[in-house]
mmCIF file of C-alpha atoms in Angstrom:
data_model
loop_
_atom_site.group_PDB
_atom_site.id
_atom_site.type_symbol
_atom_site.label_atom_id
_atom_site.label_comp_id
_atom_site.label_asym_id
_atom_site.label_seq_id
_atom_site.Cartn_x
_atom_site.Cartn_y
_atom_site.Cartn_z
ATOM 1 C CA UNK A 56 91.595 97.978 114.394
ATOM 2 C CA UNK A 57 92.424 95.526 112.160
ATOM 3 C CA UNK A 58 91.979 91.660 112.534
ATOM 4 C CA UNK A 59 93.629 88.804 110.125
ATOM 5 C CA UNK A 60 92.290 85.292 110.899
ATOM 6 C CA UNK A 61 94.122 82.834 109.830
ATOM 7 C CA UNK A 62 93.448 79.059 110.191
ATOM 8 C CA UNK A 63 94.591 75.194 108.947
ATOM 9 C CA UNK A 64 97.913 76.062 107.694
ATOM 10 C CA UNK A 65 99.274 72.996 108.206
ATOM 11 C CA UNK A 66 102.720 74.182 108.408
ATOM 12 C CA UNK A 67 102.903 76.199 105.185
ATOM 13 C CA UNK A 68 104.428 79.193 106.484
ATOM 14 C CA UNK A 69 104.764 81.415 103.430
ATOM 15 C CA UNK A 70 101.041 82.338 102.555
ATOM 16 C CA UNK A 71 100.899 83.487 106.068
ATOM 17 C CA UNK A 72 104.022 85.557 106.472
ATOM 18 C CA UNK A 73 102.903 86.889 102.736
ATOM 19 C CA UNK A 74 99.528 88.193 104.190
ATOM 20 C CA UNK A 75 100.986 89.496 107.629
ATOM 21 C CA UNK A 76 103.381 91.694 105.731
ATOM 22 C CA UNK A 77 100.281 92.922 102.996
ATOM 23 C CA UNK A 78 98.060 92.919 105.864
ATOM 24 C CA UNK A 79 99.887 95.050 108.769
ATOM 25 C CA UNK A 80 97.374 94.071 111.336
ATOM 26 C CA UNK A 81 97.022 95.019 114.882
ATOM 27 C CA UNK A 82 96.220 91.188 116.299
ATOM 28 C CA UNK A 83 96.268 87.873 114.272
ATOM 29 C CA UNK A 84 94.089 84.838 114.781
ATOM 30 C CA UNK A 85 94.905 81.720 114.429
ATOM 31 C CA UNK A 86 92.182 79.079 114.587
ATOM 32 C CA UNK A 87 94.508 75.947 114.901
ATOM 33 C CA UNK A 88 96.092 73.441 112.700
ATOM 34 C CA UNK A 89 98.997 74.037 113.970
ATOM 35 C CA UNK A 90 100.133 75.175 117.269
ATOM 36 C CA UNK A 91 103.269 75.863 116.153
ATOM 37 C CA UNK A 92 102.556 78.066 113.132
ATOM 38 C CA UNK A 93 100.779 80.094 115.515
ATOM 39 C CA UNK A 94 103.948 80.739 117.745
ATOM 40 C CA UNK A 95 106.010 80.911 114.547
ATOM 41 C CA UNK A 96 103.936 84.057 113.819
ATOM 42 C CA UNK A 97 104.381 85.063 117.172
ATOM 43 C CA UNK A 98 108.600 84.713 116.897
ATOM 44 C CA UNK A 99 108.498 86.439 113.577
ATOM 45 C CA UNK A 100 106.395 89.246 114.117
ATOM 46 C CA UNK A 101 106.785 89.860 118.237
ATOM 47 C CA UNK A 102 105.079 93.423 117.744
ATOM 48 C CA UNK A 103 101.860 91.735 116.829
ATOM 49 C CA UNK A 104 99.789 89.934 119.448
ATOM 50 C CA UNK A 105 98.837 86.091 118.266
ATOM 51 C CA UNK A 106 95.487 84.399 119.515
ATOM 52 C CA UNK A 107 95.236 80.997 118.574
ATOM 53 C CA UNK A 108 93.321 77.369 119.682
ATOM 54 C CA UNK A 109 95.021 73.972 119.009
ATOM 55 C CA UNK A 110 93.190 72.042 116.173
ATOM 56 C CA UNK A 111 92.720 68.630 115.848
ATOM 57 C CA UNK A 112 96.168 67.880 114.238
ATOM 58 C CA UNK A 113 97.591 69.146 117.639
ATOM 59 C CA UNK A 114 99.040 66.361 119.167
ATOM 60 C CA UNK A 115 98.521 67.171 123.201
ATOM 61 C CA UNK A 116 98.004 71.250 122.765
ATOM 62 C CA UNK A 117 99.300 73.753 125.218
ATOM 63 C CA UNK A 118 96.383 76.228 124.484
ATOM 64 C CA UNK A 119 92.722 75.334 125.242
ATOM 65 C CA UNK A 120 90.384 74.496 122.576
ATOM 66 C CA UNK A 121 87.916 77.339 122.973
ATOM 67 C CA UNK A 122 88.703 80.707 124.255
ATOM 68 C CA UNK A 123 86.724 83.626 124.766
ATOM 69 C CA UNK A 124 88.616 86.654 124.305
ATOM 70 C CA UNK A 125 87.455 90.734 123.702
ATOM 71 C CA UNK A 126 89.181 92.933 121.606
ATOM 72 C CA UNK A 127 88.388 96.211 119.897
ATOM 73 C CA UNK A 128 85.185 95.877 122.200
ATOM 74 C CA UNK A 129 83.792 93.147 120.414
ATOM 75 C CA UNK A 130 83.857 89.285 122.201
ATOM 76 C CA UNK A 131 85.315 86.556 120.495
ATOM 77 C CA UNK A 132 84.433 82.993 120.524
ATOM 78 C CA UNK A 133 87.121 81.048 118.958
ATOM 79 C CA UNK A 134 87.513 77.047 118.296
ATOM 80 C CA UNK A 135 89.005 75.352 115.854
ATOM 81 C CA UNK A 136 86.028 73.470 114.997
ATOM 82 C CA UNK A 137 86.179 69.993 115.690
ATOM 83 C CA UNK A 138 85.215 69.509 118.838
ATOM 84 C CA UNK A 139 81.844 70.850 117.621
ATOM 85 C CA UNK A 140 81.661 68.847 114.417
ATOM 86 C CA UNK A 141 81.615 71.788 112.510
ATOM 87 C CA UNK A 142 82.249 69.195 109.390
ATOM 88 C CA UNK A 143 78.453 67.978 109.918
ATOM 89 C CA UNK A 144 76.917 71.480 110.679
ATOM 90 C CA UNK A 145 76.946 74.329 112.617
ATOM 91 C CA UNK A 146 74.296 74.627 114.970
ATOM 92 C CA UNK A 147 76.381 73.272 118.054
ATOM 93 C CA UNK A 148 79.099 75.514 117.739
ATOM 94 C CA UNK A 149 76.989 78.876 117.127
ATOM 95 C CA UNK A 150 75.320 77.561 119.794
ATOM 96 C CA UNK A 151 78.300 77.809 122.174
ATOM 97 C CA UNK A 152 78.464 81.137 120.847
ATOM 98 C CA UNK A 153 75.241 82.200 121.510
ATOM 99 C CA UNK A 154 75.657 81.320 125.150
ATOM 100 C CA UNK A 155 78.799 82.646 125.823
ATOM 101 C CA UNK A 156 77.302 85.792 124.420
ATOM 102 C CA UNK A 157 79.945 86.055 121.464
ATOM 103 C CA UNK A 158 79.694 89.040 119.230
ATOM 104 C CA UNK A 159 81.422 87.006 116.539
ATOM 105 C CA UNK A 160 82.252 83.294 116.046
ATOM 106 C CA UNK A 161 86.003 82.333 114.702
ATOM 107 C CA UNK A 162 86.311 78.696 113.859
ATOM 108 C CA UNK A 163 88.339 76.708 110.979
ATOM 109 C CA UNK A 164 88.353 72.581 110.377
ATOM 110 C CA UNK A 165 86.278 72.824 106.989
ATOM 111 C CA UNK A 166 88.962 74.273 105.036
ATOM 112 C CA UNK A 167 86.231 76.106 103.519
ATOM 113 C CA UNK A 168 85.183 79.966 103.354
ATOM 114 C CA UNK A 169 82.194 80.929 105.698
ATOM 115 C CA UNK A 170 80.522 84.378 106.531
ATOM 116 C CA UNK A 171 77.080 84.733 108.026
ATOM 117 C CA UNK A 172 75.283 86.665 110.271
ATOM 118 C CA UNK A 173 73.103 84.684 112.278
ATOM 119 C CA UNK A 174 70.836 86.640 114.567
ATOM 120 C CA UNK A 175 73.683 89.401 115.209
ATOM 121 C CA UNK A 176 76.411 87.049 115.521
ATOM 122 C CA UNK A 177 78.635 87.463 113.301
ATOM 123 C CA UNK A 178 80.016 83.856 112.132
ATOM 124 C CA UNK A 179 83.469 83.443 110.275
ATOM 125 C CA UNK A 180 85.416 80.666 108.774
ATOM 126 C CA UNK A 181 88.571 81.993 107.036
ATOM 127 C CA UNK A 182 89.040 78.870 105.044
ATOM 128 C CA UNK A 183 91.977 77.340 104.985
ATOM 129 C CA UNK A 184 95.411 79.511 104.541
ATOM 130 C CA UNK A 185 97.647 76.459 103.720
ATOM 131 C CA UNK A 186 95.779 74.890 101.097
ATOM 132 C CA UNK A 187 93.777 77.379 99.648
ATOM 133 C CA UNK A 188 95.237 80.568 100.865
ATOM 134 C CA UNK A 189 92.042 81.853 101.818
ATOM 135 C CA UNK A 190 92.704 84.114 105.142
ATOM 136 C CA UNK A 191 90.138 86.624 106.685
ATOM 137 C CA UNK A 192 90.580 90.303 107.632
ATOM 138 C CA UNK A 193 88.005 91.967 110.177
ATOM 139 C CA UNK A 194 87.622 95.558 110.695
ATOM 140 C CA UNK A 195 86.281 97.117 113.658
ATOM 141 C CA UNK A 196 86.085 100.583 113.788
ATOM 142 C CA UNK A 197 83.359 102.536 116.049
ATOM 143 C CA UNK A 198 81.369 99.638 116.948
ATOM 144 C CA UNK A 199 81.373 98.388 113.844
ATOM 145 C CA UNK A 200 82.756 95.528 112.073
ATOM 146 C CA UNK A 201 83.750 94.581 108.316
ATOM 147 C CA UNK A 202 84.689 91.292 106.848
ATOM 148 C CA UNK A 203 86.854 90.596 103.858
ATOM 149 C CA UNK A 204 87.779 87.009 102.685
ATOM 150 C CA UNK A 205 90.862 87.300 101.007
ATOM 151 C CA UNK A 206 93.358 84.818 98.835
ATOM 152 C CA UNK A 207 97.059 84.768 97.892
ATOM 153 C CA UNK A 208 97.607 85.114 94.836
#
């Protein structure tokens, strides 16, 4: 199964319809900044299911901040980021993780590339697809996973 995790596009569309289509995933995450380039991806490419959390440039969000959601047997902990200060660390937010008993951690706000594994979780920031079309692909295939940070070129 194939992942792409996408997050503060900030309305620029194109890097993100450019990596769906030289991606072909099975699911797309989007870890907010904006709400509605997460549905836009939905409308454009209906045969692929969307996940996404608002971010903090989401003026009264329709989606929760944080959801927990399993896929490809592996359980996903996913927040944008700033409502755990991600900008000053990331303790609190792996934290959250932790005790939701996440296998891996999806968050975005820094606009920065992030991969760790911290104790078996594995913890992921894709950077930030609209300005710096960085974008994240995840693997999972028996049990396991594999990360790739990824650019547009």
């Amino acid at each position: 199964m194939k992942l792409l995790i996408f997050a503060d596009s900030h309305r620029m569309l194109g890097s993100m319809v450019e990596a769906v289509e030289e991606e072909s995933p099975d699911q797309i995450f989007h870890l907010g900044d904006l709400e509605s380039d997460a549905q836009y991806l939905a409308d454009r490419f209906p045969r692929i299911p969307v996940c996404s959390v608002p971010g903090n440039c989401d003026y009264m969000p329709r989606e929760a901040y944080t959801k927990l959601v399993t896929v490809g047997g592996k359980t996903f902990f996913l927040n944008h980021g700033h409502t755990y200060r991600v900008k000053y660390g990331f303790d609190a937010i792996i934290n959250a993780a932790c005790v939701a008993r996440a296998d891996v951690l999806l968050f975005g706000h820094t606009h920065t590339p992030y991969y760790a594994d911290v104790n078996g979780l594995i913890v992921i920031n894709p950077g930030s697809i609209g300005y710096g079309d960085t974008y994240g692909v995840l693997t999972i295939e028996n049990g396991s996973l594999n990360y790739e940070m990824k650019r547009i070129w």
